[in-house]
Structure formats: C-alpha cells, structure tokens
Coordinates of C-alpha atoms and ligand atoms in Angstrom, one line a residue:
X126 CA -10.7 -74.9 287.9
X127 CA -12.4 -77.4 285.8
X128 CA -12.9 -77.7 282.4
X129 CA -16.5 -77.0 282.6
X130 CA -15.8 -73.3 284.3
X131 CA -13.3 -72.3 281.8
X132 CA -16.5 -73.2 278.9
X133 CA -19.2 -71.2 281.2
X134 CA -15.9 -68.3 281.5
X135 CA -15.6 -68.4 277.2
X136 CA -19.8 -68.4 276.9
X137 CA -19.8 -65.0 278.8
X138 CA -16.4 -63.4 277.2
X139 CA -16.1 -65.4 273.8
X140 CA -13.4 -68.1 273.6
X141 CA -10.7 -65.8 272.5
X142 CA -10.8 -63.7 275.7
X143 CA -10.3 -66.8 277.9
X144 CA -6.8 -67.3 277.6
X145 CA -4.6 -70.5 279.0
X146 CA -1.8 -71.1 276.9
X147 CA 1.6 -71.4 279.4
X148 CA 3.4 -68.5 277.1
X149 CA 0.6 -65.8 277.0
X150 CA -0.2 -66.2 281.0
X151 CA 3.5 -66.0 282.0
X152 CA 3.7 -62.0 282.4
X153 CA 0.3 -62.1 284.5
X154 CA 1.4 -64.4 287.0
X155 CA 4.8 -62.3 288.1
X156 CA 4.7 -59.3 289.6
X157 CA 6.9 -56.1 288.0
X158 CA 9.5 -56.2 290.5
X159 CA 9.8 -60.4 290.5
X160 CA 9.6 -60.7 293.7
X161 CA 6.1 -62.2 293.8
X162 CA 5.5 -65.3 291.3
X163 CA 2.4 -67.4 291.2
X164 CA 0.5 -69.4 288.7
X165 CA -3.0 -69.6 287.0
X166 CA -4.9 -72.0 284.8
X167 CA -6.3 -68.9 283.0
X168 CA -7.0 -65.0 282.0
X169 CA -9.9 -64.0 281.5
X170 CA -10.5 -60.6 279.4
X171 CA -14.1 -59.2 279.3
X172 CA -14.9 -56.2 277.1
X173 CA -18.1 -54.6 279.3
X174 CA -19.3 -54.2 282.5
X175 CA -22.0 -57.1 281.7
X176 CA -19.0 -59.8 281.1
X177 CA -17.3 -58.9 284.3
X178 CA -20.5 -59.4 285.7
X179 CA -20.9 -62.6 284.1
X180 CA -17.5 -63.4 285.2
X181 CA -18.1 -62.8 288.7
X182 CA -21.1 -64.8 288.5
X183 CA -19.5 -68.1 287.3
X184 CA -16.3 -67.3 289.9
X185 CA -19.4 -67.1 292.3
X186 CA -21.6 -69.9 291.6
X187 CA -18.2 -72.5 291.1
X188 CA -16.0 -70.9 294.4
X189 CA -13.2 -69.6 292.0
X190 CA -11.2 -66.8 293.6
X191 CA -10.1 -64.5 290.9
X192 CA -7.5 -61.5 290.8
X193 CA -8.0 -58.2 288.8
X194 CA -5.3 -57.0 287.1
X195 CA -4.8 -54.1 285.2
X196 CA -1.2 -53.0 284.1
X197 CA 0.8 -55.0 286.4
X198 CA 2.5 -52.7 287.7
X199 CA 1.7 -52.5 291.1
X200 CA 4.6 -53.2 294.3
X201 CA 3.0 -55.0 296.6
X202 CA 2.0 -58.6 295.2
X203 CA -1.5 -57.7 294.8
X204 CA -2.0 -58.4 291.3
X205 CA -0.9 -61.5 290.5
X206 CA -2.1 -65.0 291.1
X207 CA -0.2 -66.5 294.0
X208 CA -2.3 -68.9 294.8
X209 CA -3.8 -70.2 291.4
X210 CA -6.8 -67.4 290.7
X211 CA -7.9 -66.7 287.8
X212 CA -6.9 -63.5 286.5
X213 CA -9.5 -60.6 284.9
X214 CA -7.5 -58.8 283.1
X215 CA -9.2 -55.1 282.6
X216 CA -7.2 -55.2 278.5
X217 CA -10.4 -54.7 276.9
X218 CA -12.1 -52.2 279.0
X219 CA -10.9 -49.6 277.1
X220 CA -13.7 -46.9 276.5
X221 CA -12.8 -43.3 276.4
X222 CA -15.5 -40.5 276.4
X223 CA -14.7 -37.3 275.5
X224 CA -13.4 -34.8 277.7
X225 CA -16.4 -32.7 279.3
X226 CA -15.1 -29.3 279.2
X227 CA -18.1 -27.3 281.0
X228 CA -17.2 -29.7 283.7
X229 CA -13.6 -30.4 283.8
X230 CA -14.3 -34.4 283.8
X231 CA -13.8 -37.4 282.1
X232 CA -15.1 -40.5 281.9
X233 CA -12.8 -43.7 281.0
X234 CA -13.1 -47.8 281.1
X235 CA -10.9 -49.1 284.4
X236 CA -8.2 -50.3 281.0
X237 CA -7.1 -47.0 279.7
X238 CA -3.8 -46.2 280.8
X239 CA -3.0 -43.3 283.3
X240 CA -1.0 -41.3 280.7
X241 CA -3.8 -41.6 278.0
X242 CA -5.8 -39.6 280.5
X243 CA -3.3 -37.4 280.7
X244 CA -2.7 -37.0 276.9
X245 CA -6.3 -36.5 276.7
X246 CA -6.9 -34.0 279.2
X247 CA -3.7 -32.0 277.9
X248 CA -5.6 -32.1 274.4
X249 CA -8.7 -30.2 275.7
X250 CA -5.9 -27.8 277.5
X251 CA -6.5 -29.4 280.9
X252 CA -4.5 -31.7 283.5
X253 CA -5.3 -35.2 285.1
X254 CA -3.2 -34.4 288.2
X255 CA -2.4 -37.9 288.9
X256 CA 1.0 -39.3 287.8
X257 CA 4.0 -41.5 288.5
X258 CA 6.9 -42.5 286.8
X259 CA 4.3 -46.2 285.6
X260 CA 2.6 -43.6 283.7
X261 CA 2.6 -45.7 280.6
X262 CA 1.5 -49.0 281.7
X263 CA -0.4 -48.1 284.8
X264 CA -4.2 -48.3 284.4
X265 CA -7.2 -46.0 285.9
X266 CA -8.9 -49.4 287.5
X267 CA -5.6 -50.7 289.1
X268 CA -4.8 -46.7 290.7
X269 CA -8.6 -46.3 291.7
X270 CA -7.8 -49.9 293.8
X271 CA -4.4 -48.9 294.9
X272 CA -6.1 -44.8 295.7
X273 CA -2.3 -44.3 293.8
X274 CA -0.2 -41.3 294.9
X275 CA 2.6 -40.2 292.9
X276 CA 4.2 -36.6 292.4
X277 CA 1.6 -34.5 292.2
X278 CA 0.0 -35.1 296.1
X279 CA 1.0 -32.6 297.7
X280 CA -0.8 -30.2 295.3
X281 CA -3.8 -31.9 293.9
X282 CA -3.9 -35.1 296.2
X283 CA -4.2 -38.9 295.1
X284 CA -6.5 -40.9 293.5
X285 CA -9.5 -40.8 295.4
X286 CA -9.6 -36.7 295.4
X287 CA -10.1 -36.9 291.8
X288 CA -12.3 -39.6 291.6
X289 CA -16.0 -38.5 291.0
X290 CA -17.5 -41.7 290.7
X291 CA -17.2 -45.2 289.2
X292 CA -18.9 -48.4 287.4
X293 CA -18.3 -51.7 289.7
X294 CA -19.2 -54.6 289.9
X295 CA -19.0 -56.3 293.4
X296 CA -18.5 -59.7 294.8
X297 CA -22.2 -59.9 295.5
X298 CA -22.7 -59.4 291.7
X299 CA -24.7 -56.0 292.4
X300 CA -23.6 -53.4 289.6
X301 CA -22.6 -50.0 291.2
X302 CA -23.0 -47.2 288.3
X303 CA -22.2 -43.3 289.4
X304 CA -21.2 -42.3 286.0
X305 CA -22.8 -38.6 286.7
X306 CA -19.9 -36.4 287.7
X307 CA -22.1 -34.3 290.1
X308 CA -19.6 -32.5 292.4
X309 CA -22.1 -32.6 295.3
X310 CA -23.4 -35.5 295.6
X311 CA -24.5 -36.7 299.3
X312 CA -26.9 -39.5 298.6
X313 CA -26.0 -42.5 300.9
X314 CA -22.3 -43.8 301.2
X315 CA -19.8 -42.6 299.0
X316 CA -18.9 -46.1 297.5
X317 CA -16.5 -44.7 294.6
X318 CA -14.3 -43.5 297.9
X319 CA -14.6 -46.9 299.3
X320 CA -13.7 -48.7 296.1
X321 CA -11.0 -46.4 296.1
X322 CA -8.2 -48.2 297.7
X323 CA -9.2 -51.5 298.1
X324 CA -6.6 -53.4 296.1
X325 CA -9.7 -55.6 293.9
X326 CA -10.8 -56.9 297.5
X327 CA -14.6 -55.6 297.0
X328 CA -15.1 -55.3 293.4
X329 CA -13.9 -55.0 289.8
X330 CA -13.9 -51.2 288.8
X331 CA -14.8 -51.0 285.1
X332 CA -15.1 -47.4 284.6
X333 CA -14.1 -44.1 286.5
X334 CA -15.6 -40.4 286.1
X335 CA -12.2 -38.4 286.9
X336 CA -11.7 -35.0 287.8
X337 CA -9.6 -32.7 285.6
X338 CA -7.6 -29.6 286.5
X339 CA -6.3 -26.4 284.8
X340 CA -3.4 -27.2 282.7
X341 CA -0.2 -25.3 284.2
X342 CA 1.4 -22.6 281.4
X343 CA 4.2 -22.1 283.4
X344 CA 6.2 -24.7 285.0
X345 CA 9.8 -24.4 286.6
X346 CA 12.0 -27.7 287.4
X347 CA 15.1 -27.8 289.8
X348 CA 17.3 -30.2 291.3
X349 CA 18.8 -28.9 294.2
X350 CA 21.9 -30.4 296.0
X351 CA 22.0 -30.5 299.8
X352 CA 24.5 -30.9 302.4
X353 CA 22.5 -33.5 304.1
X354 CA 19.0 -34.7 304.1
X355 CA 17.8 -32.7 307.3
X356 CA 18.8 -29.3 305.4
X357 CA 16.5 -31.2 302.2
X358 CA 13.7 -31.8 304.5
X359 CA 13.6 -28.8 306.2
X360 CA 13.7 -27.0 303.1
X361 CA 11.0 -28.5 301.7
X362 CA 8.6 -27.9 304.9
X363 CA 9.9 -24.1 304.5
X364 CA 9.0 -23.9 301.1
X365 CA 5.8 -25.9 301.3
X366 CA 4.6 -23.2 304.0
X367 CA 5.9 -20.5 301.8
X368 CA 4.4 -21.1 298.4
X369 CA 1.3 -23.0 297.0
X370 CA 2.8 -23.5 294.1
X371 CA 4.5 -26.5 294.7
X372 CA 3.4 -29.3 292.2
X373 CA 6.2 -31.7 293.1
X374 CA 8.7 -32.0 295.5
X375 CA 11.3 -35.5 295.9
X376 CA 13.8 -36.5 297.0
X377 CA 16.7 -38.8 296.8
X378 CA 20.3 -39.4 297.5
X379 CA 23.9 -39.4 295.7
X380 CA 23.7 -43.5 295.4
X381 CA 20.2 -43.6 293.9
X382 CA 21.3 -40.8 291.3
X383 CA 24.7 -42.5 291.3
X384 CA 23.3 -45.9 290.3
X385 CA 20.5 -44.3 287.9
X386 CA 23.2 -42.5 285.9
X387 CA 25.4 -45.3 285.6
X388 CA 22.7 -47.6 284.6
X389 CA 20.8 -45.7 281.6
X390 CA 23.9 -43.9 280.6
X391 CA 23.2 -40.2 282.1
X392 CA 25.9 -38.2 283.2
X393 CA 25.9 -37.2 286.7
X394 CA 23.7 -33.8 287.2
X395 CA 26.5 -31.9 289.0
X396 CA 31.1 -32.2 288.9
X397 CA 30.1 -33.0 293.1
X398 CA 28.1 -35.4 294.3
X399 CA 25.3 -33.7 297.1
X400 CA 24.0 -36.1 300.2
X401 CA 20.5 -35.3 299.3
X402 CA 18.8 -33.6 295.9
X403 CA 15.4 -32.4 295.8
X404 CA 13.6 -32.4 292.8
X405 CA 11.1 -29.5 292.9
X406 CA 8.2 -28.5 290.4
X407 CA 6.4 -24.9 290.8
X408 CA 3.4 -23.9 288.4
X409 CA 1.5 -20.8 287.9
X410 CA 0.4 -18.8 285.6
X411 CA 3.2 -16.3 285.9
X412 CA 6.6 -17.7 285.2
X413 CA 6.9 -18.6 289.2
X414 CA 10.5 -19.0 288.5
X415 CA 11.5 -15.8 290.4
X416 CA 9.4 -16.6 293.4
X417 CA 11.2 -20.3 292.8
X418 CA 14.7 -19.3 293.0
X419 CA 14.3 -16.4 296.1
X420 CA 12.8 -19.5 298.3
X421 CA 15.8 -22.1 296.9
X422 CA 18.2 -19.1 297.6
X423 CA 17.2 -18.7 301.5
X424 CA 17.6 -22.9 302.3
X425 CA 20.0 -23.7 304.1
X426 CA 22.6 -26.1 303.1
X427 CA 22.1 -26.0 299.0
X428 CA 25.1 -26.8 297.5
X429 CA 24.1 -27.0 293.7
X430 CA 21.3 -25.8 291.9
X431 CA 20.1 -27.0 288.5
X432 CA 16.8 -25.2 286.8
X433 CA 15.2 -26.1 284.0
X434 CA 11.7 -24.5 282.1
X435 CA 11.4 -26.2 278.6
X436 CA 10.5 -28.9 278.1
X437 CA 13.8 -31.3 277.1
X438 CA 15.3 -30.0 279.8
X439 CA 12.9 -30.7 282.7
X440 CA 12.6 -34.2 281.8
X441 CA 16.8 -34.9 281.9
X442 CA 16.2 -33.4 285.4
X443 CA 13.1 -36.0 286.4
X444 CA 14.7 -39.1 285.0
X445 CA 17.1 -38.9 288.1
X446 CA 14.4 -39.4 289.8
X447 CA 11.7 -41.0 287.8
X448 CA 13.9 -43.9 287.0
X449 CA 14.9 -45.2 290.4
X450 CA 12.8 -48.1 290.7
X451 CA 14.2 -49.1 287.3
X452 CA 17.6 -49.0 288.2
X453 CA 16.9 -50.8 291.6
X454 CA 15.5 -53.5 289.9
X455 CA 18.8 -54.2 287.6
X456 CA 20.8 -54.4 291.4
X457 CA 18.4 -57.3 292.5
X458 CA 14.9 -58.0 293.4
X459 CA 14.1 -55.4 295.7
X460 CA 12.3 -55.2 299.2
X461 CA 10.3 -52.5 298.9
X462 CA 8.9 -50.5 302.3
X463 CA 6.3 -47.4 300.6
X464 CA 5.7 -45.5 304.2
X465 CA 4.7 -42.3 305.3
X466 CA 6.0 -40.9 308.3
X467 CA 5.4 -37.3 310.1
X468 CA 7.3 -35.1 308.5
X469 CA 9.1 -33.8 312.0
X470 CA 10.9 -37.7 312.0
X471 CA 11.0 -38.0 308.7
X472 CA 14.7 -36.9 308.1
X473 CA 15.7 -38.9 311.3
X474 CA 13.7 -41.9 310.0
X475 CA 16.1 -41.6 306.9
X476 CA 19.2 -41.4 308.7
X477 CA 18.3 -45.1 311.1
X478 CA 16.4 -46.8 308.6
X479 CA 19.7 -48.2 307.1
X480 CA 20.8 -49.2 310.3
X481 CA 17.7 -50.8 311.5
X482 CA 17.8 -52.9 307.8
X483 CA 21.5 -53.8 308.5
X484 CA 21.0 -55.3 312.3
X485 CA 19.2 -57.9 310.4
X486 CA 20.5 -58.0 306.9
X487 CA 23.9 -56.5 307.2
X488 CA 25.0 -57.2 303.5
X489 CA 22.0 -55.8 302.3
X490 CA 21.9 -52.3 300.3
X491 CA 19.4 -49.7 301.5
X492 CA 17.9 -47.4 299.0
X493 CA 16.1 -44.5 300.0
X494 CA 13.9 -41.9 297.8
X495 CA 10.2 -41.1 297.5
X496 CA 8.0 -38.0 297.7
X497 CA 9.5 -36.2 300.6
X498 CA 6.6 -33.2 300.2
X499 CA 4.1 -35.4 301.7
X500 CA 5.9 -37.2 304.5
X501 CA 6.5 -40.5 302.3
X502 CA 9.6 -42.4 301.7
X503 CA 10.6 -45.5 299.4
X504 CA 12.6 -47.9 301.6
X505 CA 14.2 -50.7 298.8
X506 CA 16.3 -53.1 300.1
X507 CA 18.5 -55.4 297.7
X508 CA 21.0 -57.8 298.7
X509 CA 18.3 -60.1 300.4
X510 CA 16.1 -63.1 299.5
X511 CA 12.3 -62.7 298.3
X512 CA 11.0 -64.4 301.3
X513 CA 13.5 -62.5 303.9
X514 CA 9.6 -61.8 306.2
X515 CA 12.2 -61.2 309.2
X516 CA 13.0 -58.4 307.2
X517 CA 9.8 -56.6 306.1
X518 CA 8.4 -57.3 310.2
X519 CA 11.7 -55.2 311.9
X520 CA 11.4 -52.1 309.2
X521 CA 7.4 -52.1 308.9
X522 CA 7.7 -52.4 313.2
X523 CA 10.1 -49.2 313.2
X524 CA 7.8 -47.2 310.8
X525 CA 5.2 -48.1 313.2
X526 CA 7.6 -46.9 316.4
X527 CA 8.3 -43.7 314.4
X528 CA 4.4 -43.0 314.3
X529 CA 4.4 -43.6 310.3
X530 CA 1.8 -45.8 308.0
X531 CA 3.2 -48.8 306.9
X532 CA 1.3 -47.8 303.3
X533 CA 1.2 -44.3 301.9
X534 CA 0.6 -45.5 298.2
X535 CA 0.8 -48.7 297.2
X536 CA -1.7 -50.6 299.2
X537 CA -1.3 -53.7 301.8
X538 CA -1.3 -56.4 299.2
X539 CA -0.2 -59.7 300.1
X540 CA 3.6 -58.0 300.5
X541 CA 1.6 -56.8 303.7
X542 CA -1.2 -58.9 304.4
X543 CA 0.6 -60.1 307.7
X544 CA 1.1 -57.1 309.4
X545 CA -2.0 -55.1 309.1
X546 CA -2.6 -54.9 312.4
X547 CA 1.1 -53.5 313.8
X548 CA -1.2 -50.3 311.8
X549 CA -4.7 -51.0 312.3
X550 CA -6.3 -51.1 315.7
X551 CA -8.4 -54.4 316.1
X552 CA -11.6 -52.3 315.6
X553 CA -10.8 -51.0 312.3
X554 CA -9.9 -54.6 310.9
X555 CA -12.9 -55.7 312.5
X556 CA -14.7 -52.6 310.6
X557 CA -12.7 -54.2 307.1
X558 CA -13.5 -57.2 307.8
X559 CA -17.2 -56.8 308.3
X560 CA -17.1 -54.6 304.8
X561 CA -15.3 -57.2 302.9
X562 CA -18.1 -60.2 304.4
X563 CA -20.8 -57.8 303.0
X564 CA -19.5 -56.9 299.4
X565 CA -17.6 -60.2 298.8
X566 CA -19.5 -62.7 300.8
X567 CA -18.2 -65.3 298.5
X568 CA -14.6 -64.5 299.2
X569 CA -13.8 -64.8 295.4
X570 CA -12.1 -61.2 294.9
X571 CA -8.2 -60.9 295.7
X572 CA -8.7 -63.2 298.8
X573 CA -4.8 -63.1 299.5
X574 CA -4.5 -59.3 299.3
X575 CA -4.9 -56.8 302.5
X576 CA -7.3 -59.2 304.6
X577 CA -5.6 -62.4 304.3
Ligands
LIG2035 P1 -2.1 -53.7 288.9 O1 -0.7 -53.8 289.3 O2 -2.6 -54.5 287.8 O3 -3.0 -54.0 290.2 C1 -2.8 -53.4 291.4 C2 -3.9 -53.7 292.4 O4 -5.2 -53.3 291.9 C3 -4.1 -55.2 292.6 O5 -4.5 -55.5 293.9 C4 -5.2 -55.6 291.6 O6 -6.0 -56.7 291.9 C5 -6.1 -54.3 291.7 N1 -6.8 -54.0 290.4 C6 -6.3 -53.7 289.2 N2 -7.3 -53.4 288.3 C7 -8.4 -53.4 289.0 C8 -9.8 -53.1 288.7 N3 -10.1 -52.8 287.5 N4 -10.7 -53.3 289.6 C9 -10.4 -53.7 290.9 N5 -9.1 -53.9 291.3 C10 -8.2 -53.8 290.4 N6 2.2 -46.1 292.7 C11 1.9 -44.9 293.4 O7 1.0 -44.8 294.1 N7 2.8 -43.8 293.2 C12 3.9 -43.8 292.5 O8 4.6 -42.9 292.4 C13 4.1 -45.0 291.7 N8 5.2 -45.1 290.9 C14 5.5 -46.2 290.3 C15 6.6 -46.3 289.4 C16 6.9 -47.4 288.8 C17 8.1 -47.4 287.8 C18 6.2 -48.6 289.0 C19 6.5 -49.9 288.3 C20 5.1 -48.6 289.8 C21 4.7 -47.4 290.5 N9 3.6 -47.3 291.3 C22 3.3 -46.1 291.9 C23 2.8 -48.5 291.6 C24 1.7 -48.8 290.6 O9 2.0 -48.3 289.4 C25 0.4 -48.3 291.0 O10 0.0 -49.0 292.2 C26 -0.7 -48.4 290.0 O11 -1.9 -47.8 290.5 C27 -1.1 -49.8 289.7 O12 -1.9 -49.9 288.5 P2 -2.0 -51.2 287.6 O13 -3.0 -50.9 286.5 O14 -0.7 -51.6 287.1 O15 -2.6 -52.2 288.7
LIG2036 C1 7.8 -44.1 293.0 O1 7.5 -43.2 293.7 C2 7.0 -45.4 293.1 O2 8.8 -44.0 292.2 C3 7.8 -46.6 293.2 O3 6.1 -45.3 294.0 C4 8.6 -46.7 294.5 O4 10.0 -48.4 293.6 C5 9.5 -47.9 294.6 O5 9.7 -48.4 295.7
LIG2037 ZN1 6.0 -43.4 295.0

C-alpha cells in the first residue's frame, strides 16, 4: 500500500485516524490467543458510516484488502492482518441511543462494547441477553460478524436472534440502513441475518438495532460436582426438559478448575475434587431456587453442590468457569476446537476427544469445557506448535464423524478456512461463494477468513 492510498485513507478519516506507527499497530496485528500474528502498514479508524464508506471505496478503487476489527477478541484468526491488510478499526464508532423502552430496543455504533449494552439495558431495568466471559472488550460489530454465542443460548439464543437490524456498508460500496426496529418486517431478504455471521467477509457493520429482554429479579447460581461427565450431561438434558428457567448451564472439569484456581489465586470450590461441575443459572420472577434445588436433588451422580443468589457470591462461582480461556492461555498458546455436537454423543465425544488429540500429539494437554446446555464444547489443546494443521484436520474430522459442526460460535476464520468443506456440502460453498462474488466483488473484505 503506497503512499498515495494512505493520503486518499487520511482525506476521508482525517490524518489522525490513519495510524502506522510500528508501536500503536502491534496489538492489531496478533490475535488474543497469539497464535495468529500478521503485519499491516496501517489502521485505519473512521468515525461514521460515510468514512467507512469512503474507506471501502479507496480499498476498492486501489485493490487493498482490508480487515475489520473490533475488540480483538475473537479465536479464530479472523481479525487480524495475516497477510498485510489494512485494518478498520470500529474504535470510533461509538454512538449510543438511548434505550427505547416502549420497544425493548436499542440502537448502538458496531464500537460499543458488549457489556456497555448490557450496563445500559440494566439501567432502563432490562437485559441484553447476549454475553461471554470477553464482555468487556468484545464489540457489537465483531459479535454481529461472529453471530457470538455465549452463556445465555440456550435461553435467549445468540447474536442473530436479537439482532433487529443493522447499518453496513458492503464490499460493493452500497449502504444497507434497517435502523427501524420493526419486529415484523418481511420486505425482501433479511440482510441483518446474513450479515450476521459473516466474520467481515461481506461488509463492515457500523451500527446494530438490538433486542432487549426483561431484566431477571430472581436469579440462582450453582456449581454442581459430578461423578463423571455422562451423569453432568445427562443431568443437564433432564433439567433442560424439566424447567425453562434455565439461563445458563456449563460445564467443565477438575483440571480446568484446577488450573483456574491455581492461576488467579482462588481456592478450590469444594475439600474433593468432582470429574465434571456444572455451572447452572435459573431466573424467574419467583425465587426459582426451590424448583432449582428439587431438580439438582433428583440427578444422578452429584457429589457436591454449591448455591449462590447475591450477587458477590455468584460471581466467585462463575469465575471457575468464566476464566478458563485465561488460564489456558498462561499454559501455552492454545489450539482451540469451538464445536457443537448432538447432545446424545456429546458426553462420549468428551471422553475420546483426548484420545483422538494424543494419537497425534501425545504430549499435548487437552482441555475441555464450553456450554454443555447447547450441545457445544471448547476443545484447547496446549503442548503443540501454532502451525500443528495435522492437528486441527484429525479433531475437526472426528467432530465431523461424531455428526457435530466444526463451528458453534466463533466462526471459520482463517483458523478454519481449510476445512470448510469436511462441514459444508459443495452446494452450500458454492451458495457462499456466489454471495461473497456479489457483495464483495472486489475481494477487498477479510479475503483470508471463511472462503479462502
Ligand atoms: P474481533 O475479534 O475484532 O473480530 C472478529 C471477527 O469479526 C473478525 O472476522 C473481524 O474481521 C470481524 N469484525 C469485527 N468487527 C466488525 C465489523 N464492525 N463489521 C464487520 N466485521 C467485523 N465468543 C462466543 O461466541 N461465545 C463466547 O462465550 C465467547 N467467550 C469468549 C471469552 C473470552 C475470554 C474471549 C477472549 C473470547 C470469547 N469469545 C466468545 C470470542 C469473541 O469474544 C467473540 O467472537 C466476539 O464476538 C468478537 O468480538 P470482537 O469485537 O472482539 O471482534
Ligand atoms: C468461552 O465459552 C469462549 O469461554 C472461549 O467461547 C472458548 O477459550 C475458548 O476456547
Ligand atoms: Zn464459548
């Protein structure tokens, strides 16, 4: 990229917003986990819908290929610049209307952070029902592209159920604005739910209208022990049939809690160590703990039970869980496998997966945790170089035998790219294909990410 397109890049988003010293690019161009490092000659930071615009049109008109990025927080690779894109950086697309109350929406620039929506809707005495332990950092563009999951799925669903519409703009340059927040809405193709998962590959989301939800008044938190993790996933199927109440419900293992207690400092949540612990959330507005603690009481295999309902005390509960992908990352730079599998072969899956990883990488640790309410498991694997593919193509194959999705939640990416198809029948890449030609003719947007 010459210096001629980083003058045409400043005219449209003012000099300060095109950034190229070394120092300030060097957290854009490596990915949170460090597993995927690249390199740019710049950042680019417009403030409106018109300057990404703008932007797109001088990435257009001088064949630069560009990736969005918004907290940098996603797991597959997808937003950083591993090839020498420019990155557009959402930083500065920060508007924030007011909550609409009458409605129960929102409307926020793709920059705000997933946790100020949540702060705001809490204000108002409602709930964005999205969340994940990247809370903080996490924006609304980059989960609209990555359609994030989280905890809350199996109640309120991901991303896309409680998008309402967006502001794009994509790789043809054409400006998509549905801002309106009408609920039914059935004129033409529903572009926001297109948009909606596809990791920056069609368009640069500036803006979201977002559903909102009743705030819960009363919420109850356990972590329950089992003897293994068939009892944990059988559990939570019983449960799940049982109740509606469910907000939450994850799991992981006495080495994940093991390792996240002995890295922060916690102390270990029981005297015994359990096989399995689920971490379960109920809300209603009835204290639901009664319900709660009949359904706990008739699984089989709980050993130990922890409950908490203030406040203080259901967050020490979550961090166990909340904080694995923190404490993986101290072990090593992780492999990371975010599958869904049916939740019959889920607990089976489980028990091989380790096995399958150590035919190929015996010395390598498998850790295992995720959001066992909705089928989907986190597969890490440390102990094993960055660019181990042998790896990632003999797990993502047994997902695949097991009749799982190689991606509940994080997206393709360029982590990926490669194996699309052991997923996607060669008429639906075909179909992706065909979309991506037609909204990014150019082949400026993300070009290393999910169609590679
Ligand atoms: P980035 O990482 O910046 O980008 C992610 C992708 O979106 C890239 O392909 C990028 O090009 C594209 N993109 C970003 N902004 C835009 C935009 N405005 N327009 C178009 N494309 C854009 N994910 C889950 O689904 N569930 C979880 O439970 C979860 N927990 C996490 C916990 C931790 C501790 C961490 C570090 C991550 C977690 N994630 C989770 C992954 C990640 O937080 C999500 O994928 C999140 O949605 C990414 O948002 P971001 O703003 O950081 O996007
Ligand atoms: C989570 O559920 C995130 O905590 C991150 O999706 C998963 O670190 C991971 O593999
Ligand atoms: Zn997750």
């Amino acid at each position: 990229m010459g210096p001629g397109v980083v003058r045409e890049l400043a005219e449209v988003v003012g000099s300060a917003h095109v950034v190229t010293d070394p120092e300030l690019l060097a957290a854009h161009v490596v990915d949170w986990t460090g597993r995927f490092r690249g390199h740019s000659p710049a950042m680019v930071r417009p403030g409106s819908t018109a300057e990404v615009a703008g932007v797109l049109d001088v990435c257009r008109r001088h064949q630069v290929a560009l990736v969005p990025q918004g907290g940098n927080t996603g797991m597959v690779g997808g937003g950083v610049p591993l090839a020498g894109e420019l990155v557009l950086s959402s930083q500065r697309l920060t508007s924030a209307g007011d909550v609409d109350l009458a409605a129960r929406q929102i409307t926020v620039g793709a920059g705000v952070s997933v946790e100020t929506v949540q702060l705001a809707a809490a204000a108002a005495g409602l709930r964005y029902a999205v969340d994940f332990g990247a809370r903080g950092s996490a924006t609304i563009g980059g989960s609209i592209a990555t359609n994030a999951g989280g905890i809350n799925v199996l109640r309120h669903g991901g991303t896309r159920e409680q998008l309402l519409g967006v502001e794009a703009v994509l790789g043809t340059g054409d400006v998509v604005s549905r801002l309106s927040g009408l609920v039914k809405d059935n004129t033409g193709y529903h572009l926001p739910g297109l948009l909606c998962g596809s990791e920056g590959t069609l368009g640069v989301v500036t803006a979201a209208r977002l559903r909102l939800v009743e705030a819960p008044s009363q919420v109850v938190t356990a972590l329950v022990g089992f003897a293994t993790i068939d009892d944990a996933v059988t559990a939570v199927s019983t449960w799940r049939r049982a109740t509606d109440l469910l907000d939450a419900a994850e799991i992981v293992l006495a080495a994940g809690v093991q390792l996240v207690a002995a890295t922060f400092g916690y102390p270990l949540p029981f005297d015994r160590p359990c096989a399995a612990y689920v971490l379960v959330e109920a809300s209603d507005h009835d204290d639901p703990t009664e319900r709660f603690a009949e359904l706990v009481a008739g699984a089989v295999g709980v050993e130990q039970v922890a409950v908490a309902t203030d406040a203080a005390r259901r967050a020490a509960l979550w961090r166990y869980r909340d904080e694995h992908t923190a404490a993986i990352n101290t072990v090593g730079v992780p492999h990371k496998f975010d599958v869904t599998l049916p939740i019959g072969a889920l607990a089976a899956f489980m028990a091989d997966v380790p096995h399958v990883v150590a035919e190929v990488e015996p010395t390598a640790i498998t850790w295992l945790f995720g959001h066992v309410g909705d089928g989907n498991v986190h597969v890490n694997v440390t102990g094993v170089a960055p660019d181990a593919d042998h790896l990632d193509e003999r797990v993502l194959g047994f997902v695949v035998s097991r009749g799982g999705s190689i991606s509940a939640e994080h997206g393709i990416g360029t982590a990926k790219a490669r194996w699309l198809s052991l997923d996607r029948s060669a008429g639906d890449v075909s179909a992706m294909r065909a979309i991506k030609r037609a909204l990014d003719p150019a082949g400026i947007l993300n070009p290393g990410v999910l169609l590679a």
